[in-house]
Coordinates of C-alpha atoms and ligand atoms in Angstrom, one line a residue:
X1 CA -27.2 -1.1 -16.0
X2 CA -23.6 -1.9 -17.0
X3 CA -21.3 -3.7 -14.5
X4 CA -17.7 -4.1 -14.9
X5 CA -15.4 -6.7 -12.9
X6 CA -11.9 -5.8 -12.1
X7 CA -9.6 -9.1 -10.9
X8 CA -12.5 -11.2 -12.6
X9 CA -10.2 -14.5 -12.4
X10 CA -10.1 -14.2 -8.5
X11 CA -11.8 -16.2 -6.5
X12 CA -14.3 -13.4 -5.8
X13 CA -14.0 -12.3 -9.6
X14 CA -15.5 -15.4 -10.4
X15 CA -18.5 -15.4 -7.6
X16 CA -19.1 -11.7 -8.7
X17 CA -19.2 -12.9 -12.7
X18 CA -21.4 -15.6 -11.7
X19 CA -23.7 -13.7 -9.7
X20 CA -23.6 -10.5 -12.7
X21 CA -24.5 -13.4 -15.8
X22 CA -27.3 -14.7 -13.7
X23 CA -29.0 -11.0 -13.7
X24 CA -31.4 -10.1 -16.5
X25 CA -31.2 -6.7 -15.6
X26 CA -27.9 -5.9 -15.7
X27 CA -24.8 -6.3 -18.5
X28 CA -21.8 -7.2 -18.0
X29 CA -19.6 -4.3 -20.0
X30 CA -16.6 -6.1 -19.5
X31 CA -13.3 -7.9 -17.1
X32 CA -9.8 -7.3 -16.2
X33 CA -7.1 -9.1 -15.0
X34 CA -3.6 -8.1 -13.8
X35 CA -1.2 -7.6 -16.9
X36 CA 1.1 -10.1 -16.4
X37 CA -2.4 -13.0 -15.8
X38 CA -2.7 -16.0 -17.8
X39 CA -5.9 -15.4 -18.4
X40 CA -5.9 -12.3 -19.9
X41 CA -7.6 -12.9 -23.9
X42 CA -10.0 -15.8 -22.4
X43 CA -13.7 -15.5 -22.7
X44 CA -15.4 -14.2 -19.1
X45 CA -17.8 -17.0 -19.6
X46 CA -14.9 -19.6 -19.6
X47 CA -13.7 -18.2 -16.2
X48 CA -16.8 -20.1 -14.7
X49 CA -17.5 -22.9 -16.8
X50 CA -20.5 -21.1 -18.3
X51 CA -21.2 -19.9 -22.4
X52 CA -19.1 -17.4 -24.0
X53 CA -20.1 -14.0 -23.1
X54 CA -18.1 -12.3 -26.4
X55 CA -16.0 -10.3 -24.1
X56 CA -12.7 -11.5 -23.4
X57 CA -10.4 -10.9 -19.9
X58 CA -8.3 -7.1 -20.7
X59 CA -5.9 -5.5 -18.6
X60 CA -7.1 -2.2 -20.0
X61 CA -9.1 -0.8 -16.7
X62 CA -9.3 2.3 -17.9
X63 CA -11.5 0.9 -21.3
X64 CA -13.8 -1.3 -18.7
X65 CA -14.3 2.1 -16.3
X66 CA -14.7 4.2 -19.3
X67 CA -17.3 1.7 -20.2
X68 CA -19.4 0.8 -17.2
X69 CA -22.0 2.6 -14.8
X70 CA -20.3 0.8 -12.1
X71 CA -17.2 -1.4 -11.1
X72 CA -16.7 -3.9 -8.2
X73 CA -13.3 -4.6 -7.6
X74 CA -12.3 -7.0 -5.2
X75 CA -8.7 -6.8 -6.0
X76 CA -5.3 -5.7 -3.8
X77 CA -5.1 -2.4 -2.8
X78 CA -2.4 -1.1 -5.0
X79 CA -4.7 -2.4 -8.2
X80 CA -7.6 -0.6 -6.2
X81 CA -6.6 2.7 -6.0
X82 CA -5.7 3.1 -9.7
X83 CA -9.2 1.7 -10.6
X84 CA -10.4 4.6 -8.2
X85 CA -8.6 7.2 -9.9
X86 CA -9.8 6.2 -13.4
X87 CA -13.4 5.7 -12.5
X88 CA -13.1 9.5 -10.6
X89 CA -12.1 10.5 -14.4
X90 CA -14.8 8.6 -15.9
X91 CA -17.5 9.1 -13.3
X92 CA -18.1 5.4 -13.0
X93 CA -19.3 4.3 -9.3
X94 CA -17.2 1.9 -7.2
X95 CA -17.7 -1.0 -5.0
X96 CA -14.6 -2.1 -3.4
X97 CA -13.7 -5.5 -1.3
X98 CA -10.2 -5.2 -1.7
X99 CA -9.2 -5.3 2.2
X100 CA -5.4 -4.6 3.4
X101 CA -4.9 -0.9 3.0
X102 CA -2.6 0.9 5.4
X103 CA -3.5 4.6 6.6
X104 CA -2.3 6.4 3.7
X105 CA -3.9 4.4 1.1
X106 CA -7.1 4.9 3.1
X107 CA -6.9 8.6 3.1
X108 CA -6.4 8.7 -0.5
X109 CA -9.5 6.4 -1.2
X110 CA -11.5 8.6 1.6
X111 CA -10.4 11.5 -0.5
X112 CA -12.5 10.5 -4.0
X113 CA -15.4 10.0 -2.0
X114 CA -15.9 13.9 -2.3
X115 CA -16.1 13.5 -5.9
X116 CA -17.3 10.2 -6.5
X117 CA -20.2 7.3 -5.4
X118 CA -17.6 4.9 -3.5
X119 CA -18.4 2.0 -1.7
X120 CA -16.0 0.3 0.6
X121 CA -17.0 -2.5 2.6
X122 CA -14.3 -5.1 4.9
X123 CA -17.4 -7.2 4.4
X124 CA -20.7 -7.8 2.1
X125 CA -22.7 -10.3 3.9
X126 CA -26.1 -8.5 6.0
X127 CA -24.8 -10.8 8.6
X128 CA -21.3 -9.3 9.1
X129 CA -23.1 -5.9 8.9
X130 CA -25.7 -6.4 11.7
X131 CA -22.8 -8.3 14.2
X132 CA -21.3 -4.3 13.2
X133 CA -23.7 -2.9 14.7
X134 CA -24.6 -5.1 17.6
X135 CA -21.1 -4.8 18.3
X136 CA -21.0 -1.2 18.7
X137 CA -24.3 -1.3 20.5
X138 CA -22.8 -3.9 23.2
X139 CA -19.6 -1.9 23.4
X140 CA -21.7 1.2 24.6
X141 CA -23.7 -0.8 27.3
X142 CA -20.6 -2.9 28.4
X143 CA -18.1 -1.0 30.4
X144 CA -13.7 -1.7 30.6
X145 CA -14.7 -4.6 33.1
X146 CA -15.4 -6.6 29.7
X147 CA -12.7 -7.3 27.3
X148 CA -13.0 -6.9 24.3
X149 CA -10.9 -9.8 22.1
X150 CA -11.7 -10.2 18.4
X151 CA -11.3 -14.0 16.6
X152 CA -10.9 -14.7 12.8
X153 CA -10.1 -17.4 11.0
X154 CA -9.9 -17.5 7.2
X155 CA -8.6 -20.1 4.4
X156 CA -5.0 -20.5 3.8
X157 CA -4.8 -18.2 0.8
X158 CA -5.3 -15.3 2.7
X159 CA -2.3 -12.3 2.5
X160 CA -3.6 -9.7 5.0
X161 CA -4.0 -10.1 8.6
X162 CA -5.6 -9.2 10.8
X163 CA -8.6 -9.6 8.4
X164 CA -10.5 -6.4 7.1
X165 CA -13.7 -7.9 8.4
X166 CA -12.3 -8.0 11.9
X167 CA -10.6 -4.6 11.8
X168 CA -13.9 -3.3 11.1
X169 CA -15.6 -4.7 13.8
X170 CA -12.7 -3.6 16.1
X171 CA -13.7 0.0 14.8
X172 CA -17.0 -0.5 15.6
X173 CA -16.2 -1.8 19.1
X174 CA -13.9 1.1 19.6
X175 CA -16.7 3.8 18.3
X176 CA -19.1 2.1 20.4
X177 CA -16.5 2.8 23.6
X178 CA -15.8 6.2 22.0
X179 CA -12.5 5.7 21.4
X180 CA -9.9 5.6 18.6
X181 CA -9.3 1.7 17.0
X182 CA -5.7 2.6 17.0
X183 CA -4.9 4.0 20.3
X184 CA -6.2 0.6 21.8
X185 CA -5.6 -2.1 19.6
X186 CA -3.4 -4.7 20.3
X187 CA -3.0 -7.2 16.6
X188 CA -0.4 -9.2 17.7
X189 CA 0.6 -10.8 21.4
X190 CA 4.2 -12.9 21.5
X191 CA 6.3 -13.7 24.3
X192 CA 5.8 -11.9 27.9
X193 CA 3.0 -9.7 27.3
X194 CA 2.3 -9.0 31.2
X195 CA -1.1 -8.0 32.2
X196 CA -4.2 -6.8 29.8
X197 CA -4.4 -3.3 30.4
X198 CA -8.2 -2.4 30.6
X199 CA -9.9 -0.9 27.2
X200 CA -7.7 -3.0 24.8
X201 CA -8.9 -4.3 22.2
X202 CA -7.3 -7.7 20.7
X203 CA -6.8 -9.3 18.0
X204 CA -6.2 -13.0 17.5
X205 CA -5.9 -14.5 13.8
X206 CA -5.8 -17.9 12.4
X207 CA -5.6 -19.4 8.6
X208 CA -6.1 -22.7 7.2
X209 CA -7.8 -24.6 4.8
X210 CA -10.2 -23.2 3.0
X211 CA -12.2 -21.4 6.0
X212 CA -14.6 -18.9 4.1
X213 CA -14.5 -16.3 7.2
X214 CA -15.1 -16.7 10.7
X215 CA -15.3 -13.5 13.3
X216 CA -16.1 -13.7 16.9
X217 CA -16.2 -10.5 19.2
X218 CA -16.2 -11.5 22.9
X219 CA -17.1 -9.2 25.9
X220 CA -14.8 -10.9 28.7
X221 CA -15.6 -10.0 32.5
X222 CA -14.5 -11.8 35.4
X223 CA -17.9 -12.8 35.8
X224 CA -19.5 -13.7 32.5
X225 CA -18.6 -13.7 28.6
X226 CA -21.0 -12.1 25.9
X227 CA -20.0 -13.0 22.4
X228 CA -21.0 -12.9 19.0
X229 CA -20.3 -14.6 16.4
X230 CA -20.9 -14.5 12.2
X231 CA -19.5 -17.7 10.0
X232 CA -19.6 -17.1 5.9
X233 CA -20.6 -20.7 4.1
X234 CA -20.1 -19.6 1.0
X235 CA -18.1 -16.7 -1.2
X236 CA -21.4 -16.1 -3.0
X237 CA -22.8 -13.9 -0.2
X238 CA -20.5 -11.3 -0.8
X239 CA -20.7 -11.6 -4.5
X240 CA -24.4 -11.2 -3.8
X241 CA -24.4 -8.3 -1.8
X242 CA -21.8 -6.2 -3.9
X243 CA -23.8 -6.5 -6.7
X244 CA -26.3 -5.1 -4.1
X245 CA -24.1 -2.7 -3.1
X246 CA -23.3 -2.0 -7.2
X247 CA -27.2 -1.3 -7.7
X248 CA -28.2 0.6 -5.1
X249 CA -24.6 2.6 -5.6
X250 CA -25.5 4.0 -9.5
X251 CA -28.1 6.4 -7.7
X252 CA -26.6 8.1 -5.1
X253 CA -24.7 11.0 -4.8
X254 CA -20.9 11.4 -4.5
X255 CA -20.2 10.2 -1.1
X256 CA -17.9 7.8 0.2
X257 CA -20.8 4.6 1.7
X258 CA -20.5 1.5 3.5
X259 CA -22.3 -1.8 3.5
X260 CA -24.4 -0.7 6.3
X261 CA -25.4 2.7 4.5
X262 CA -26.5 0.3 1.7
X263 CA -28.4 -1.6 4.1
X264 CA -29.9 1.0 5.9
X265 CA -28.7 0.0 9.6
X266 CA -26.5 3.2 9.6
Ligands
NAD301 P1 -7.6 -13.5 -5.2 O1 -6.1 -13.4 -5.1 O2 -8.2 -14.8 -5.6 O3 -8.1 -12.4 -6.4 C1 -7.6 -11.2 -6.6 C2 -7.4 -11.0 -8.1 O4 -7.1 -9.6 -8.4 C3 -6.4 -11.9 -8.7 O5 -7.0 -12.6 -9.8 C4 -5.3 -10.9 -9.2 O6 -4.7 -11.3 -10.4 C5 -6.2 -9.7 -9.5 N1 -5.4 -8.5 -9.7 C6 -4.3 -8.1 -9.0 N2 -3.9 -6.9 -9.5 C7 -4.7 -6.5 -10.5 C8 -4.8 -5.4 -11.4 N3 -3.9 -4.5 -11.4 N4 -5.9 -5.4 -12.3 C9 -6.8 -6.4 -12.3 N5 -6.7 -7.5 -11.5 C10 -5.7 -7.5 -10.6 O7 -8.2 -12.9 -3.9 P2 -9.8 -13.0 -3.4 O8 -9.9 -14.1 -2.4 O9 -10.7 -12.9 -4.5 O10 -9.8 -11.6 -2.6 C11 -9.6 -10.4 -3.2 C12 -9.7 -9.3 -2.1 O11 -11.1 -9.2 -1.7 C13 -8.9 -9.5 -0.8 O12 -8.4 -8.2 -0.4 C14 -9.9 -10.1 0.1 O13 -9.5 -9.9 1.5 C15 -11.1 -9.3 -0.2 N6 -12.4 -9.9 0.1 C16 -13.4 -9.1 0.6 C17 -14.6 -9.5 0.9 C18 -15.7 -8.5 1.2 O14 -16.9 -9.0 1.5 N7 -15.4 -7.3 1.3 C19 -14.9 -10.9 0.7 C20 -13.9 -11.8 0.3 C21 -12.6 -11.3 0.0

């Protein structure tokens, strides 16, 4: 099987090279930067400190697609959605990271699904997966006497907020309450806010350091507080499970999957 890495010189390019070179069963067909990268003509081994792998860093996407039976790209979403339209050309599956897109961008991404194996996932780790669906399951039993406020807290680097991760558990909390995420959610809070109407759902971010990704859903009643919460350690578990996700992706059908359909919990 032949894995390709767009954004391999990101901080998740790397995990996801490291975690491709240490497979016997898969190749690694090749890794792109942005054009304008410094590290564009540098051996992919060199990106990690390990041997030279004979292929250098390219911006030529469309070559790597062409080339591979399946792409991770945990990029930005502009970068993302031309990767999706070449690999639709070159029917090369997907995994995608990248968090940050608005509506439209969505839509278009939902769109190649019909045509193509995509995989998009706000979050890799089984442990963010299973606090989905524990979330949704709580936000069934648990009526509008419990509030539902989501926390997350992620390194300083960070350029999207509220995080993916967190938007997706929002969605699960709304689906759970049978409700749309966007008719109820409240991301930001400044100033006189007055009273929390019942069946919000909030949003409270913070960034610093180099905080892998904390999320906490809390179910607030007058009377008692029911929360869960998921704490990343390390990058490597969502370089682990996108290569997962990259495996189990090269024999399906076209469809448009998330983590938890890789998983089975869906
Ligand atoms: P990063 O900034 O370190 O890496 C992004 C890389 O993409 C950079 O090296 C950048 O040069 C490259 N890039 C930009 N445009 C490109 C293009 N046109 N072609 C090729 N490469 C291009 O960021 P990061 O921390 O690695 O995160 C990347 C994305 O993944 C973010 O959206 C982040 O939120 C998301 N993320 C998702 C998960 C998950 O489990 N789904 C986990 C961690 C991060």
């Amino acid at each position: 099987m032949k894995i390709g890495i767009v954004g391999a010189a990101g901080r998740m390019g790397r995990m996801l090279l490291t975690e491709v070179l240490a497979r016997q069963n898969i190749d690694l067909s090749g890794g792109t930067e942005a054009p304008d990268s410094a590290f564009i003509g540098i051996d992919l081994g060199a990106l990690i400190g390990a041997p030279d792998t004979g292929r250098v860093v390219t911006d030529d996407a469309d070559a790597v697609i062409a080339d591979s039976d399946v792409v991770i790209d945990f990029t930005v979403p502009e970068a993302t959605l031309a990767h999706v339209g070449a690999a639709a050309r070159h029917g090369t599956a997907m995994v995608i990271g990248t968090t940050g897109f608005d509506g439209t961008q969505l839509a278009d991404l939902n769109r190649f699904g019909a045509e193509n194996v995509i995989v998009h996932a706000a979050n890799y780790s089984v442990g963010v997966n299973l606090l989905l669906g524990l979330t949704e399951q709580a936000a069934a039993i648990l009526n509008d006497d419990y509030d539902i406020e989501i926390v997350e807290m992620h390194h300083r680097h960070k350029i999207d907020a509220p995080s993916g991760t967190a938007l997706a558990i929002g969605d699960a909390a709304a689906s759970g309450r049978k409700v749309k995420l966007d008719d109820v959610a409240v991301r930001v809070r400044d100033g006189i806010t007055g009273p929390r109407p019942a069946g919000d759902i909030g949003f409270a971010t913070l960034r610093g350091g180099g905080v892998v990704g904390d999320h906490t859903v809390m179910f607030a009643a007058e009377t008692e507080r029911f929360e869960l919460t998921h704490k990343a350690a390390d990058r490597s578990v969502f370089a682990a499970g996108a290569v997962r996700a990259a495996v189990w992706a090269t024999s399906q059908s076209p469809g448009y999957y998330s983590m938890r359909d890789v998983l089975g919990f869906s």
